[in-house]
Coordinates of C-alpha atoms and ligand atoms in Angstrom, one line a residue:
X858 CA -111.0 75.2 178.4
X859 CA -113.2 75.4 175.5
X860 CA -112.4 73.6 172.3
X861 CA -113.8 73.5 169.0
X862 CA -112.6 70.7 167.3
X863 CA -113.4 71.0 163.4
X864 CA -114.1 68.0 161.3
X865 CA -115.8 64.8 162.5
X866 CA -113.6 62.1 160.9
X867 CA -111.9 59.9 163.0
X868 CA -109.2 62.3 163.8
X869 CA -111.7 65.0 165.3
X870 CA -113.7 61.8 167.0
X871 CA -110.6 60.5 168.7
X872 CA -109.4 64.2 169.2
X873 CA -113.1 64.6 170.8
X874 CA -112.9 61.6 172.8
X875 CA -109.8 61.8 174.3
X876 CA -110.0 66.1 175.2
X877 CA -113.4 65.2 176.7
X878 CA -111.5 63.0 179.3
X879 CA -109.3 65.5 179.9
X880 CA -111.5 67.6 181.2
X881 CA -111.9 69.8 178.3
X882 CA -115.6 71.5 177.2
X883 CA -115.5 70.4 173.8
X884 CA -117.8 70.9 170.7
X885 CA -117.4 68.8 167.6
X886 CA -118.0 69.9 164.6
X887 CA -118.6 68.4 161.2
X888 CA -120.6 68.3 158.2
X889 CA -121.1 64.0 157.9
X890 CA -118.9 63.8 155.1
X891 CA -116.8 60.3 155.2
X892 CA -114.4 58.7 153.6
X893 CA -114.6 56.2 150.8
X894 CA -114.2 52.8 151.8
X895 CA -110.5 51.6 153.2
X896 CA -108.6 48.6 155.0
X897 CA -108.0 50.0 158.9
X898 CA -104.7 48.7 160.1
X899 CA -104.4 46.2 162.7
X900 CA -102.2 49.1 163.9
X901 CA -104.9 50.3 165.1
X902 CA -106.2 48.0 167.8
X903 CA -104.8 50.0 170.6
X904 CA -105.9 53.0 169.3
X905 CA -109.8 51.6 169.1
X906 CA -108.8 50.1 172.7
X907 CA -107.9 53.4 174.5
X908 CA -110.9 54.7 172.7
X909 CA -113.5 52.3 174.1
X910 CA -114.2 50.5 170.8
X911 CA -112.3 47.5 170.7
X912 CA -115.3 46.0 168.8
X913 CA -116.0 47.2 165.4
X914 CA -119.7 46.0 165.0
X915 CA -120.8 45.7 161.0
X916 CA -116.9 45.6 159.7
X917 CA -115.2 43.2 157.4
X918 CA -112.7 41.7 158.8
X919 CA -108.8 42.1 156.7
X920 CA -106.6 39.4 156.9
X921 CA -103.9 40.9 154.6
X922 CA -102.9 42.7 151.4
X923 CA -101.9 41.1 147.8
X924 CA -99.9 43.4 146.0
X925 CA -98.9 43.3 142.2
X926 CA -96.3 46.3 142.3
X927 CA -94.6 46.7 139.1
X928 CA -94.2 43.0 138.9
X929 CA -96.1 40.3 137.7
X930 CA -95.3 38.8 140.8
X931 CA -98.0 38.9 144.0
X932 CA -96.5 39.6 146.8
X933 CA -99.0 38.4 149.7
X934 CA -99.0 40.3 153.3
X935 CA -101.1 38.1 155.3
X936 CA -101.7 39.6 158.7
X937 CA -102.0 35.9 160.1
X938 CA -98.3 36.9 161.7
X939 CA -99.2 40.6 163.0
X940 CA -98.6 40.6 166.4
X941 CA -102.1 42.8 166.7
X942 CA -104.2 40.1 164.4
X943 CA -106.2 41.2 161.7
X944 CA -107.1 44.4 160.5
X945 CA -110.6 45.7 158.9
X946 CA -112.8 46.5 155.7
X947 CA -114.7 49.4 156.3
X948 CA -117.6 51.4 155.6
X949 CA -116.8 54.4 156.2
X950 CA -120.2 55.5 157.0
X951 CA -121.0 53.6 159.7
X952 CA -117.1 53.5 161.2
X953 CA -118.0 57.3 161.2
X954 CA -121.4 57.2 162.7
X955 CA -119.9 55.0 165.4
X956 CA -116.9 57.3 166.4
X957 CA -119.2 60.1 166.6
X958 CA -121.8 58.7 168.5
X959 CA -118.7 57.4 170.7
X960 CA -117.7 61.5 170.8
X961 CA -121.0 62.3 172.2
X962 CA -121.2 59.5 174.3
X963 CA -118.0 61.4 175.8
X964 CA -120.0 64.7 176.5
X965 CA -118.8 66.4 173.4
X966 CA -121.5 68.3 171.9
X967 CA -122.0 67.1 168.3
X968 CA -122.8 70.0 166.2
X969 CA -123.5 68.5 162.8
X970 CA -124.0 69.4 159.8
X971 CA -122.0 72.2 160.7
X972 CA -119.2 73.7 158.5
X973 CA -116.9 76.2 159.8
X974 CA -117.0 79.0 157.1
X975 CA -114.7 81.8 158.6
X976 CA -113.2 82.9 161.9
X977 CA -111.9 85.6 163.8
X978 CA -109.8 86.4 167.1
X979 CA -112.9 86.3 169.5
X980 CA -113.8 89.2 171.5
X981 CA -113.6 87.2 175.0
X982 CA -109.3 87.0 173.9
X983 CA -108.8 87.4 177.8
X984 CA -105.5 89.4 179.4
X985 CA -104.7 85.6 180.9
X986 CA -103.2 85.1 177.0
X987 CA -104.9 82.4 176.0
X988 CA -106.4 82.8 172.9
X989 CA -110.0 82.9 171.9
X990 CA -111.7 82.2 168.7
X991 CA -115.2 83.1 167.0
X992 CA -115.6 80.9 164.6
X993 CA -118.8 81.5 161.8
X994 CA -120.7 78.2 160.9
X995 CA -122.8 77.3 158.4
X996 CA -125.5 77.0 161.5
X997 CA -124.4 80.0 162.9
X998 CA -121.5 81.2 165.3
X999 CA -119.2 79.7 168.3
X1000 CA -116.8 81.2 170.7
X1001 CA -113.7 78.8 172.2
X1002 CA -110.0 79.2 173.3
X1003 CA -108.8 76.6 171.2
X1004 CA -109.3 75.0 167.6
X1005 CA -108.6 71.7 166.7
X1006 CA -108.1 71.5 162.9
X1007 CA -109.5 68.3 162.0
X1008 CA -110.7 68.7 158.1
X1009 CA -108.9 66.6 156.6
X1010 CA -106.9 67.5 153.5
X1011 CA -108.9 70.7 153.4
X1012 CA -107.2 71.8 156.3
X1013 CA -110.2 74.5 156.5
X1014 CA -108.4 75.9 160.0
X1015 CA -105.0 76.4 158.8
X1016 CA -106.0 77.9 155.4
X1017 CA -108.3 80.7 156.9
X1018 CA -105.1 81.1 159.0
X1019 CA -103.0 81.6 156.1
X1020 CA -101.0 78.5 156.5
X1021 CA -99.2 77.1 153.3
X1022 CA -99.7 73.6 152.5
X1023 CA -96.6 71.8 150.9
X1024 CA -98.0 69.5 148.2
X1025 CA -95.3 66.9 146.7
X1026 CA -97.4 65.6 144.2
X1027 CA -100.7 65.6 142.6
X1028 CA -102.3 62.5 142.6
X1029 CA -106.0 61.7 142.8
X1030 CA -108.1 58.8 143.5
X1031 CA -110.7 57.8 140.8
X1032 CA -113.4 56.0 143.6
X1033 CA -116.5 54.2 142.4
X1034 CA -118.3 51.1 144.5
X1035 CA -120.0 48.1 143.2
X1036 CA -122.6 45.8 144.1
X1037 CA -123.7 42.1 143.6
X1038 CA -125.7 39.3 145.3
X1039 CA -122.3 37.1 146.0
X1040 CA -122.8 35.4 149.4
X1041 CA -119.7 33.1 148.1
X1042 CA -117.3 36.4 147.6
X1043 CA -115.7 35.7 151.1
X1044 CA -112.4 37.5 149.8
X1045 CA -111.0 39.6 153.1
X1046 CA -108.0 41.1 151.6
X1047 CA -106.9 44.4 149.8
X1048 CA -105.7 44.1 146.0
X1049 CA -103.0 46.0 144.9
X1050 CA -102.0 46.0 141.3
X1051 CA -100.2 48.6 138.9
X1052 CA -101.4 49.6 135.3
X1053 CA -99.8 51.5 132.7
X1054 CA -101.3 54.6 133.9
X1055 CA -100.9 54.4 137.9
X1056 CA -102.4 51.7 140.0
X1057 CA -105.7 50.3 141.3
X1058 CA -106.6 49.6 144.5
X1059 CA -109.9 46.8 145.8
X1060 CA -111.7 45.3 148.5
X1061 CA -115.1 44.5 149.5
X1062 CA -117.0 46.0 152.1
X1063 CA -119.9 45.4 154.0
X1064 CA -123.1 45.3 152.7
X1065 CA -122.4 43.1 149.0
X1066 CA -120.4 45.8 148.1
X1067 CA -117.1 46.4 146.5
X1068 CA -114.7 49.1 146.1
X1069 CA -112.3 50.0 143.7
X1070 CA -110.4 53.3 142.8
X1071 CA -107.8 54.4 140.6
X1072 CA -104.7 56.1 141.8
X1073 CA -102.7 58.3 139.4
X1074 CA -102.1 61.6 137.8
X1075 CA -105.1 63.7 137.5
X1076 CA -106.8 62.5 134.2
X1077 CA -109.9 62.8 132.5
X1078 CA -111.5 59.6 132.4
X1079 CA -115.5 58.9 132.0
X1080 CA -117.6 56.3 133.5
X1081 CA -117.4 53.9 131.3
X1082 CA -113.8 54.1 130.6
X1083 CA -112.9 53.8 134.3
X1084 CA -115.0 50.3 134.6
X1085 CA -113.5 49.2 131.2
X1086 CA -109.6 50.0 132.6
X1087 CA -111.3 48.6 136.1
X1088 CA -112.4 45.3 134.0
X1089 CA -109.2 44.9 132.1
X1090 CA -107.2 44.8 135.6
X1091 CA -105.2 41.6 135.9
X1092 CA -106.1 40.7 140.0
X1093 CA -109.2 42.6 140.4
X1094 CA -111.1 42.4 137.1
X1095 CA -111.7 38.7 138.7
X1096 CA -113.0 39.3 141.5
X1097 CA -115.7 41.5 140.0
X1098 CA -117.5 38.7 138.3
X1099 CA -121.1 38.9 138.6
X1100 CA -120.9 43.2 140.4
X1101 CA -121.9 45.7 138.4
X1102 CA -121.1 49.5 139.4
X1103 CA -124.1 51.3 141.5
X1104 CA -121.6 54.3 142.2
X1105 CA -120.0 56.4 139.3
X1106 CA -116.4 57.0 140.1
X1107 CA -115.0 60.1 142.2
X1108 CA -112.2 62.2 142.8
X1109 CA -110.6 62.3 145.7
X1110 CA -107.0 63.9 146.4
X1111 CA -104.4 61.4 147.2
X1112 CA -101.7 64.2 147.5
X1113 CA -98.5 63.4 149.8
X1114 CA -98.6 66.9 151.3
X1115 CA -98.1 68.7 154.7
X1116 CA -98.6 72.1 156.4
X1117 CA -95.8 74.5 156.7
X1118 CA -96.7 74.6 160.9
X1119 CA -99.1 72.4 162.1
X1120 CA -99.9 74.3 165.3
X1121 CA -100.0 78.3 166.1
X1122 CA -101.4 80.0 168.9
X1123 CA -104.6 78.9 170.2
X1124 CA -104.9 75.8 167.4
X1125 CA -103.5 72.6 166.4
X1126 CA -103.9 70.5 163.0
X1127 CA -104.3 66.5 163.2
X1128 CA -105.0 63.7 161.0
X1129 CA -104.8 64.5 157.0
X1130 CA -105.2 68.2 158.1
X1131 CA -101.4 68.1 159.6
X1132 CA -100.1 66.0 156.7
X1133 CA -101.6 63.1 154.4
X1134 CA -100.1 60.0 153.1
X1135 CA -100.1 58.5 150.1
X1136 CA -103.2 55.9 150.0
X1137 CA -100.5 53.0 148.9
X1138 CA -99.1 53.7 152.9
X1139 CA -102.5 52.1 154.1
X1140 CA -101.6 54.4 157.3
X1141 CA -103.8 57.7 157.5
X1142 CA -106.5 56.5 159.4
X1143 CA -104.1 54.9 162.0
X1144 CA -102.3 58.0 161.7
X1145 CA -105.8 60.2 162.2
X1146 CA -106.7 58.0 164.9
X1147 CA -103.0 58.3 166.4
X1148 CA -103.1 62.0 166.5
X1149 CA -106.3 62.7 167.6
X1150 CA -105.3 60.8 170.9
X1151 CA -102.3 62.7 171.2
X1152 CA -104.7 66.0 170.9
X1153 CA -105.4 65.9 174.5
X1154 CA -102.3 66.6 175.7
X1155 CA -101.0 69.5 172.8
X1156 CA -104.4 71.1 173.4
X1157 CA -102.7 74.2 175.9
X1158 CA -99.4 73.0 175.6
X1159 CA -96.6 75.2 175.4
X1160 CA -94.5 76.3 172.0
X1161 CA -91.8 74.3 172.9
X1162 CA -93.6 71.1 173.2
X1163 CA -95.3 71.9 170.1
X1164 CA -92.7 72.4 168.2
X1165 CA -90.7 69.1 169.2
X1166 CA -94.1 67.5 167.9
X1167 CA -93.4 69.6 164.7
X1168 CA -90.1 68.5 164.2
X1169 CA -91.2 64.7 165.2
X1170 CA -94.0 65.4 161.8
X1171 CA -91.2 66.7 160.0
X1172 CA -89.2 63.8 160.4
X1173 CA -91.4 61.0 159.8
X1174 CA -92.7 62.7 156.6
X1175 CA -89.5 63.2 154.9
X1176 CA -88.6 59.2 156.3
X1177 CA -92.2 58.9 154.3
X1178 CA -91.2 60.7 151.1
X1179 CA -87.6 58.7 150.7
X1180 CA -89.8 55.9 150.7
X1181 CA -92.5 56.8 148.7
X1182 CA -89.8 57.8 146.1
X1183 CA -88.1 54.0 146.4
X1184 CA -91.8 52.9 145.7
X1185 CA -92.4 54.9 142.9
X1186 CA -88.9 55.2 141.0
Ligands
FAD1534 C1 -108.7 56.9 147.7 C2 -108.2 56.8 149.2 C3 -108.0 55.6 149.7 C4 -107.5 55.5 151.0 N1 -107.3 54.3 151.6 C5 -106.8 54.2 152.9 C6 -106.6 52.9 153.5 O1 -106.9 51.8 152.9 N2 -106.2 52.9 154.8 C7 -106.0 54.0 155.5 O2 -105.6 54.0 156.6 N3 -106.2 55.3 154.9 C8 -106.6 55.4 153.6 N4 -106.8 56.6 153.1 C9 -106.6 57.8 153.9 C10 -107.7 58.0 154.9 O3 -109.0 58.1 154.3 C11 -107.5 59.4 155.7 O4 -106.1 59.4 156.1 C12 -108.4 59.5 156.9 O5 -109.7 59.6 156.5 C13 -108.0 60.8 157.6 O6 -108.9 61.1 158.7 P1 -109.1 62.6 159.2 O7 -110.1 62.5 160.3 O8 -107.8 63.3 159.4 O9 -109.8 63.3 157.9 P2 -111.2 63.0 157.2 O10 -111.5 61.6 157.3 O11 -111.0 63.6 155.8 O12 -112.2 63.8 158.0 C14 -112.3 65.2 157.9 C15 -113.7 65.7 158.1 O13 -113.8 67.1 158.2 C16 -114.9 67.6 157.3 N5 -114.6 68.9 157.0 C17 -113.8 69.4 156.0 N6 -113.9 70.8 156.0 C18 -114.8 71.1 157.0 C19 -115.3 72.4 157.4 N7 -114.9 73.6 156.9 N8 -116.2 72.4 158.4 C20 -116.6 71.2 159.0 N9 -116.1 70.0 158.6 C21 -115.2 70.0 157.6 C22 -114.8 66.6 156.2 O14 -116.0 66.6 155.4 C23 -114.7 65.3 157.0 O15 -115.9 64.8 157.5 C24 -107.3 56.7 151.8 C25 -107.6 58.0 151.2 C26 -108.0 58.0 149.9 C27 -108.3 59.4 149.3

């Protein structure tokens, strides 16, 4: 079976990964692009493990989360009780770089940059009914039997395909990154903390830097007024002394949205593609990593067992949504 698996986040890596094992002749696609800087779960330690990357070389470790939710109060999630130990500062980057290399490590073929532009029932679709695909890339063209929508929120795949995506909301991230010569900044936890506006989210990452984005309503809102509201912030304005900003701020969706059928014949959406959290849920990446496994055996499968995975996404998102609600009400 040949399978393109679009997108080389850590859904498409672990997607990669795991079809490669399987058996599967698989070509990963991606154009490079990461994300922006997050905590990784300790949730996912198995996932890493059944990957083959228990160690995360270069990482900052996360030992919890302090949280100032509507509240004055900071509430303090210390993973010192997790069952699974601490969890992880990343840079994206390199966290990227590694599950890729890992991919082709595998025996995927790593086609990158590559961006999958349009595609088209291929002319090999065989009288066997399996499906085939000719997909046009940026770096020319690719024939497969299956597609593994892994573009994140894009979900490039399913929109060529005409899939609807069901957005609840329409938040965004404000993103920018900071830098400063602090050897003493040892903090290993991600701040949380409302503002009139939305909220703010912080950590460090590797390298003397720190993140920081804004979470909210779409907004206009400069440079220079996003490190001022960034500076007036109550938990993280403190433990900024001495960074200045080498990054200005961007926007990134934060939408809680999902597709109206995450599969169809001869193609499958995982990770953020499927359906993506809220960044307050501090779960899409153990989510992306989660599904991505699970690619190897949906890859093929039949309707029915794709549609019990449906319903099984179905559920769990509107379990999400009632709580997202609670959260925000
Ligand atoms: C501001 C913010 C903060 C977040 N914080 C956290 C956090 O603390 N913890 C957490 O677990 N999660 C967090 N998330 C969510 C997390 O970043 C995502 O859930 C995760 O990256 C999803 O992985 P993915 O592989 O599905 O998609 P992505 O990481 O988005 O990867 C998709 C890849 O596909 C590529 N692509 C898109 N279109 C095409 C195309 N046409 N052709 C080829 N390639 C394409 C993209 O460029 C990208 O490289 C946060 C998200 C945001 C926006």
């Amino acid at each position: 079976m040949r399978v393109a698996v679009v997108g080389s986040g850590p859904a498409g890596c672990a997607a990669a990964i795991a079809l490669r094992r399987a058996g599967a002749d698989v070509t990963l696609l991606g154009d490079g692009r990461d994300g922006v800087g997050e905590q990784l779960h300790p949730a996912a330690r198995p996932l890493l493990a059944r990957l083959g990357l228990g160690c995360l070389t270069g990482q900052l470790e996360c030992v919890g989360v302090r949280a100032a939710w509507r509240s004055a109060v900071v509430h303090e999630q210390p993973f010192l009780s997790h069952p699974l130990g601490s969890g992880w500062l990343l840079d994206r980057a390199s966290f990227g770089a590694m599950l890729r290399a890992a991919a082709a490590e595998a025996g995927a073929s790593v086609r990158s940059p590559a961006r999958l532009l349009g595609l088209t029932r291929g002319p090999s679709a065989s009288s066997s009914g399996r499906s085939a695909w000719r997909l046009a890339l940026s770096d020319g063209a690719l024939d497969c039997d299956w597609i593994v929508d892994a573009t994140g929120r894009r979900a490039d795949v399913a929109r060529l395909l005409g899939v609807a995506r069901r957005r609840h909301d329409r938040q965004v991230a404000l993103v920018g990154w900071l830098a400063a010569e602090r050897p003493d900044d040892v903090d290993a936890t991600l701040t949380v903390e409302t503002t009139a506006h939305g909220w703010w989210y912080g950590c460090r990452l590797p390298g003397g830097r720190r993140v920081a984005g804004f979470v909210g309503p779409a907004r206009r809102l400069d440079a220079h007024a996003w490190e001022a509201e960034l500076r007036a912030t109550r938990l993280l304005a403190p433990l900024l002394d001495g960074y200045r900003v080498v990054h200005a701020p961007v926007a990134r969706a934060a939408d809680s949205s999902i597709l109206e059928r995450c599969h169809g014949p001869g193609w499958l959406a995982i990770g953020d593609a499927a359906v993506s959290w809220d960044p307050l849920a501090s779960r899409g990446l153990v989510a992306a990593l989660a599904s991505g496994l699970e690619a190897a055996s949906l890859v093929g499968a039949s309707e029915a067992r794709l549609a019990a995975r449906q319903e099984v996404i179905e559920t769990r998102f509107a379990e999400y949504r009632a709580e997202r609600v609670r959260l925000y009400a």
